[in-house]
mmCIF file of C-alpha atoms in Angstrom:
data_model
loop_
_atom_site.group_PDB
_atom_site.id
_atom_site.type_symbol
_atom_site.label_atom_id
_atom_site.label_comp_id
_atom_site.label_asym_id
_atom_site.label_seq_id
_atom_site.Cartn_x
_atom_site.Cartn_y
_atom_site.Cartn_z
ATOM 1 C CA UNK A 1 154.271 25.990 -42.078
ATOM 2 C CA UNK A 2 153.134 29.124 -43.936
ATOM 3 C CA UNK A 3 149.995 29.345 -41.774
ATOM 4 C CA UNK A 4 152.174 29.142 -38.649
ATOM 5 C CA UNK A 5 154.443 31.898 -39.963
ATOM 6 C CA UNK A 6 151.449 34.145 -40.680
ATOM 7 C CA UNK A 7 150.063 33.456 -37.221
ATOM 8 C CA UNK A 8 153.370 34.246 -35.524
ATOM 9 C CA UNK A 9 153.870 37.386 -37.590
ATOM 10 C CA UNK A 10 150.353 38.577 -36.777
ATOM 11 C CA UNK A 11 150.845 37.760 -33.116
ATOM 12 C CA UNK A 12 154.153 39.657 -33.000
ATOM 13 C CA UNK A 13 152.508 42.684 -34.595
ATOM 14 C CA UNK A 14 149.593 42.334 -32.169
ATOM 15 C CA UNK A 15 151.867 42.273 -29.145
ATOM 16 C CA UNK A 16 154.489 44.806 -30.291
ATOM 17 C CA UNK A 17 153.007 47.894 -28.577
ATOM 18 C CA UNK A 18 152.090 46.119 -25.309
ATOM 19 C CA UNK A 19 155.503 44.439 -25.162
ATOM 20 C CA UNK A 20 157.324 47.734 -25.685
ATOM 21 C CA UNK A 21 155.251 49.374 -22.965
ATOM 22 C CA UNK A 22 155.956 46.622 -20.482
ATOM 23 C CA UNK A 23 159.684 46.666 -21.258
ATOM 24 C CA UNK A 24 159.830 50.428 -20.869
ATOM 25 C CA UNK A 25 158.051 50.391 -17.501
ATOM 26 C CA UNK A 26 160.121 50.781 -14.363
ATOM 27 C CA UNK A 27 160.808 47.374 -12.875
ATOM 28 C CA UNK A 28 161.460 46.288 -9.329
ATOM 29 C CA UNK A 29 164.586 44.345 -8.338
ATOM 30 C CA UNK A 30 165.541 41.711 -10.888
ATOM 31 C CA UNK A 31 164.880 38.910 -8.401
ATOM 32 C CA UNK A 32 161.363 40.121 -7.546
ATOM 33 C CA UNK A 33 158.309 38.599 -9.157
ATOM 34 C CA UNK A 34 154.720 39.770 -9.207
ATOM 35 C CA UNK A 35 152.528 37.750 -6.906
ATOM 36 C CA UNK A 36 149.960 35.290 -8.215
ATOM 37 C CA UNK A 37 147.401 37.389 -6.326
ATOM 38 C CA UNK A 38 148.099 40.368 -8.605
ATOM 39 C CA UNK A 39 147.686 38.201 -11.680
ATOM 40 C CA UNK A 40 144.375 36.930 -10.291
ATOM 41 C CA UNK A 41 143.299 40.550 -9.684
ATOM 42 C CA UNK A 42 143.956 41.417 -13.336
ATOM 43 C CA UNK A 43 142.137 38.291 -14.581
ATOM 44 C CA UNK A 44 139.140 39.222 -12.423
ATOM 45 C CA UNK A 45 139.314 42.849 -13.584
ATOM 46 C CA UNK A 46 139.417 41.864 -17.266
ATOM 47 C CA UNK A 47 136.458 39.515 -16.761
ATOM 48 C CA UNK A 48 134.496 42.227 -14.936
ATOM 49 C CA UNK A 49 135.352 44.670 -17.734
ATOM 50 C CA UNK A 50 134.009 42.192 -20.308
ATOM 51 C CA UNK A 51 130.899 41.626 -18.180
ATOM 52 C CA UNK A 52 129.968 45.281 -18.640
ATOM 53 C CA UNK A 53 129.319 44.473 -22.309
ATOM 54 C CA UNK A 54 127.193 41.427 -21.467
ATOM 55 C CA UNK A 55 125.273 43.454 -18.863
ATOM 56 C CA UNK A 56 124.912 46.380 -21.309
ATOM 57 C CA UNK A 57 126.294 48.704 -18.613
ATOM 58 C CA UNK A 58 128.173 51.529 -20.330
ATOM 59 C CA UNK A 59 128.718 53.470 -17.103
ATOM 60 C CA UNK A 60 130.483 50.449 -15.585
ATOM 61 C CA UNK A 61 132.593 50.110 -18.754
ATOM 62 C CA UNK A 62 133.777 53.706 -18.401
ATOM 63 C CA UNK A 63 134.821 53.168 -14.767
ATOM 64 C CA UNK A 64 137.503 50.692 -15.928
ATOM 65 C CA UNK A 65 139.056 53.177 -18.391
ATOM 66 C CA UNK A 66 141.908 55.400 -17.182
ATOM 67 C CA UNK A 67 141.619 59.131 -17.853
ATOM 68 C CA UNK A 68 144.724 58.961 -20.065
ATOM 69 C CA UNK A 69 143.821 55.713 -21.865
ATOM 70 C CA UNK A 70 144.384 55.101 -25.561
ATOM 71 C CA UNK A 71 142.296 52.611 -27.536
ATOM 72 C CA UNK A 72 143.740 51.727 -30.934
ATOM 73 C CA UNK A 73 141.246 50.613 -33.534
ATOM 74 C CA UNK A 74 141.633 50.332 -37.264
ATOM 75 C CA UNK A 75 143.867 53.097 -38.557
ATOM 76 C CA UNK A 76 143.343 55.479 -35.655
ATOM 77 C CA UNK A 77 143.365 55.878 -31.930
ATOM 78 C CA UNK A 78 140.894 57.146 -29.372
ATOM 79 C CA UNK A 79 142.664 59.231 -26.739
ATOM 80 C CA UNK A 80 141.296 59.815 -23.262
ATOM 81 C CA UNK A 81 138.473 58.340 -21.232
ATOM 82 C CA UNK A 82 135.841 60.784 -22.528
ATOM 83 C CA UNK A 83 136.556 60.047 -26.200
ATOM 84 C CA UNK A 84 136.695 56.294 -25.598
ATOM 85 C CA UNK A 85 133.457 56.276 -23.600
ATOM 86 C CA UNK A 86 131.701 58.373 -26.250
ATOM 87 C CA UNK A 87 132.847 56.113 -29.092
ATOM 88 C CA UNK A 88 131.875 52.925 -27.251
ATOM 89 C CA UNK A 89 128.453 54.265 -26.215
ATOM 90 C CA UNK A 90 126.907 52.992 -29.483
ATOM 91 C CA UNK A 91 128.182 49.468 -28.723
ATOM 92 C CA UNK A 92 126.081 49.491 -25.557
ATOM 93 C CA UNK A 93 122.940 50.925 -27.165
ATOM 94 C CA UNK A 94 121.422 47.675 -28.467
ATOM 95 C CA UNK A 95 119.751 45.001 -26.336
ATOM 96 C CA UNK A 96 122.213 42.309 -27.477
ATOM 97 C CA UNK A 97 125.955 42.686 -27.051
ATOM 98 C CA UNK A 98 127.694 42.895 -30.442
ATOM 99 C CA UNK A 99 130.643 40.868 -29.131
ATOM 100 C CA UNK A 100 132.198 39.354 -26.039
ATOM 101 C CA UNK A 101 135.760 38.735 -24.915
ATOM 102 C CA UNK A 102 137.720 36.865 -22.277
ATOM 103 C CA UNK A 103 141.351 36.850 -21.160
ATOM 104 C CA UNK A 104 143.488 33.893 -22.248
ATOM 105 C CA UNK A 105 146.815 35.348 -21.145
ATOM 106 C CA UNK A 106 147.544 37.703 -18.258
ATOM 107 C CA UNK A 107 150.987 38.711 -17.033
ATOM 108 C CA UNK A 108 151.967 41.306 -14.414
ATOM 109 C CA UNK A 109 155.347 43.051 -14.350
ATOM 110 C CA UNK A 110 157.641 42.363 -11.413
ATOM 111 C CA UNK A 111 156.904 45.752 -9.866
ATOM 112 C CA UNK A 112 153.191 44.860 -9.765
ATOM 113 C CA UNK A 113 152.288 48.139 -11.474
ATOM 114 C CA UNK A 114 151.457 47.094 -15.059
ATOM 115 C CA UNK A 115 149.818 44.076 -16.617
ATOM 116 C CA UNK A 116 149.013 42.778 -20.064
ATOM 117 C CA UNK A 117 145.951 40.777 -20.947
ATOM 118 C CA UNK A 118 145.030 39.303 -24.280
ATOM 119 C CA UNK A 119 142.475 36.905 -25.605
ATOM 120 C CA UNK A 120 139.734 36.072 -28.072
ATOM 121 C CA UNK A 121 136.753 38.159 -29.149
ATOM 122 C CA UNK A 122 133.523 36.395 -30.164
ATOM 123 C CA UNK A 123 130.468 37.482 -32.129
ATOM 124 C CA UNK A 124 126.983 36.933 -30.619
ATOM 125 C CA UNK A 125 126.823 33.396 -32.071
ATOM 126 C CA UNK A 126 130.071 32.442 -30.323
ATOM 127 C CA UNK A 127 132.255 32.527 -33.441
ATOM 128 C CA UNK A 128 135.842 33.672 -32.915
ATOM 129 C CA UNK A 129 136.131 36.934 -34.872
ATOM 130 C CA UNK A 130 139.052 38.850 -33.408
ATOM 131 C CA UNK A 131 141.463 39.202 -30.550
ATOM 132 C CA UNK A 132 142.409 41.906 -28.078
ATOM 133 C CA UNK A 133 145.456 43.025 -26.164
ATOM 134 C CA UNK A 134 145.217 45.408 -23.212
ATOM 135 C CA UNK A 135 147.638 47.078 -20.833
ATOM 136 C CA UNK A 136 146.409 47.667 -17.286
ATOM 137 C CA UNK A 137 147.894 50.027 -14.687
ATOM 138 C CA UNK A 138 147.524 49.445 -10.952
ATOM 139 C CA UNK A 139 146.287 52.770 -9.574
ATOM 140 C CA UNK A 140 145.775 51.518 -6.013
ATOM 141 C CA UNK A 141 145.693 48.167 -4.238
ATOM 142 C CA UNK A 142 143.050 46.109 -6.036
ATOM 143 C CA UNK A 143 142.304 48.894 -8.554
ATOM 144 C CA UNK A 144 143.400 48.304 -12.154
ATOM 145 C CA UNK A 145 142.601 50.751 -14.975
ATOM 146 C CA UNK A 146 142.987 49.994 -18.654
ATOM 147 C CA UNK A 147 145.512 52.374 -20.243
ATOM 148 C CA UNK A 148 145.973 50.819 -23.706
ATOM 149 C CA UNK A 149 143.725 48.557 -25.742
ATOM 150 C CA UNK A 150 144.091 47.185 -29.246
ATOM 151 C CA UNK A 151 141.988 44.775 -31.250
ATOM 152 C CA UNK A 152 143.476 42.548 -33.920
ATOM 153 C CA UNK A 153 142.459 40.218 -36.706
ATOM 154 C CA UNK A 154 142.511 36.554 -35.784
ATOM 155 C CA UNK A 155 144.355 35.428 -38.936
ATOM 156 C CA UNK A 156 143.858 31.766 -38.000
ATOM 157 C CA UNK A 157 145.783 32.211 -34.751
ATOM 158 C CA UNK A 158 144.699 30.275 -31.713
ATOM 159 C CA UNK A 159 143.894 32.926 -29.112
ATOM 160 C CA UNK A 160 141.856 30.516 -27.044
ATOM 161 C CA UNK A 161 144.706 28.937 -25.096
ATOM 162 C CA UNK A 162 143.889 29.063 -21.403
ATOM 163 C CA UNK A 163 146.250 30.964 -19.064
#
């Protein structure tokens, strides 16, 4: 019971910023729903974004980041594509990727303009070490840019549930 409470509390904290952003976004008519195709686009985009780490392709990583993106890590935040790309450059400098990630949950708002993705982060041996939550903005048909990203401690939560 206590472990479940900790997990739920951690998960709520982990999703607080993304949830607020999605709620604050302009929505389409109440009866409209985002198409499954848009959800599939975001899943594919998140997987391609993660593949940049596996491929050790920093330039490709930077192409997914919006100019006005904010990445929250630890006690601070990286603001803007240039600062994020510069900070992540060292993560691409070694021959082996320091971690990998994959989406386990993806949802798109009814307007089809914003999406949230979250999932597990693994170390090179495949051990679950963290989780992530990202907000994506649709800049053009088929073009999604990450605008917010935040890592989180696992705290015994199961982030590996499949979407």
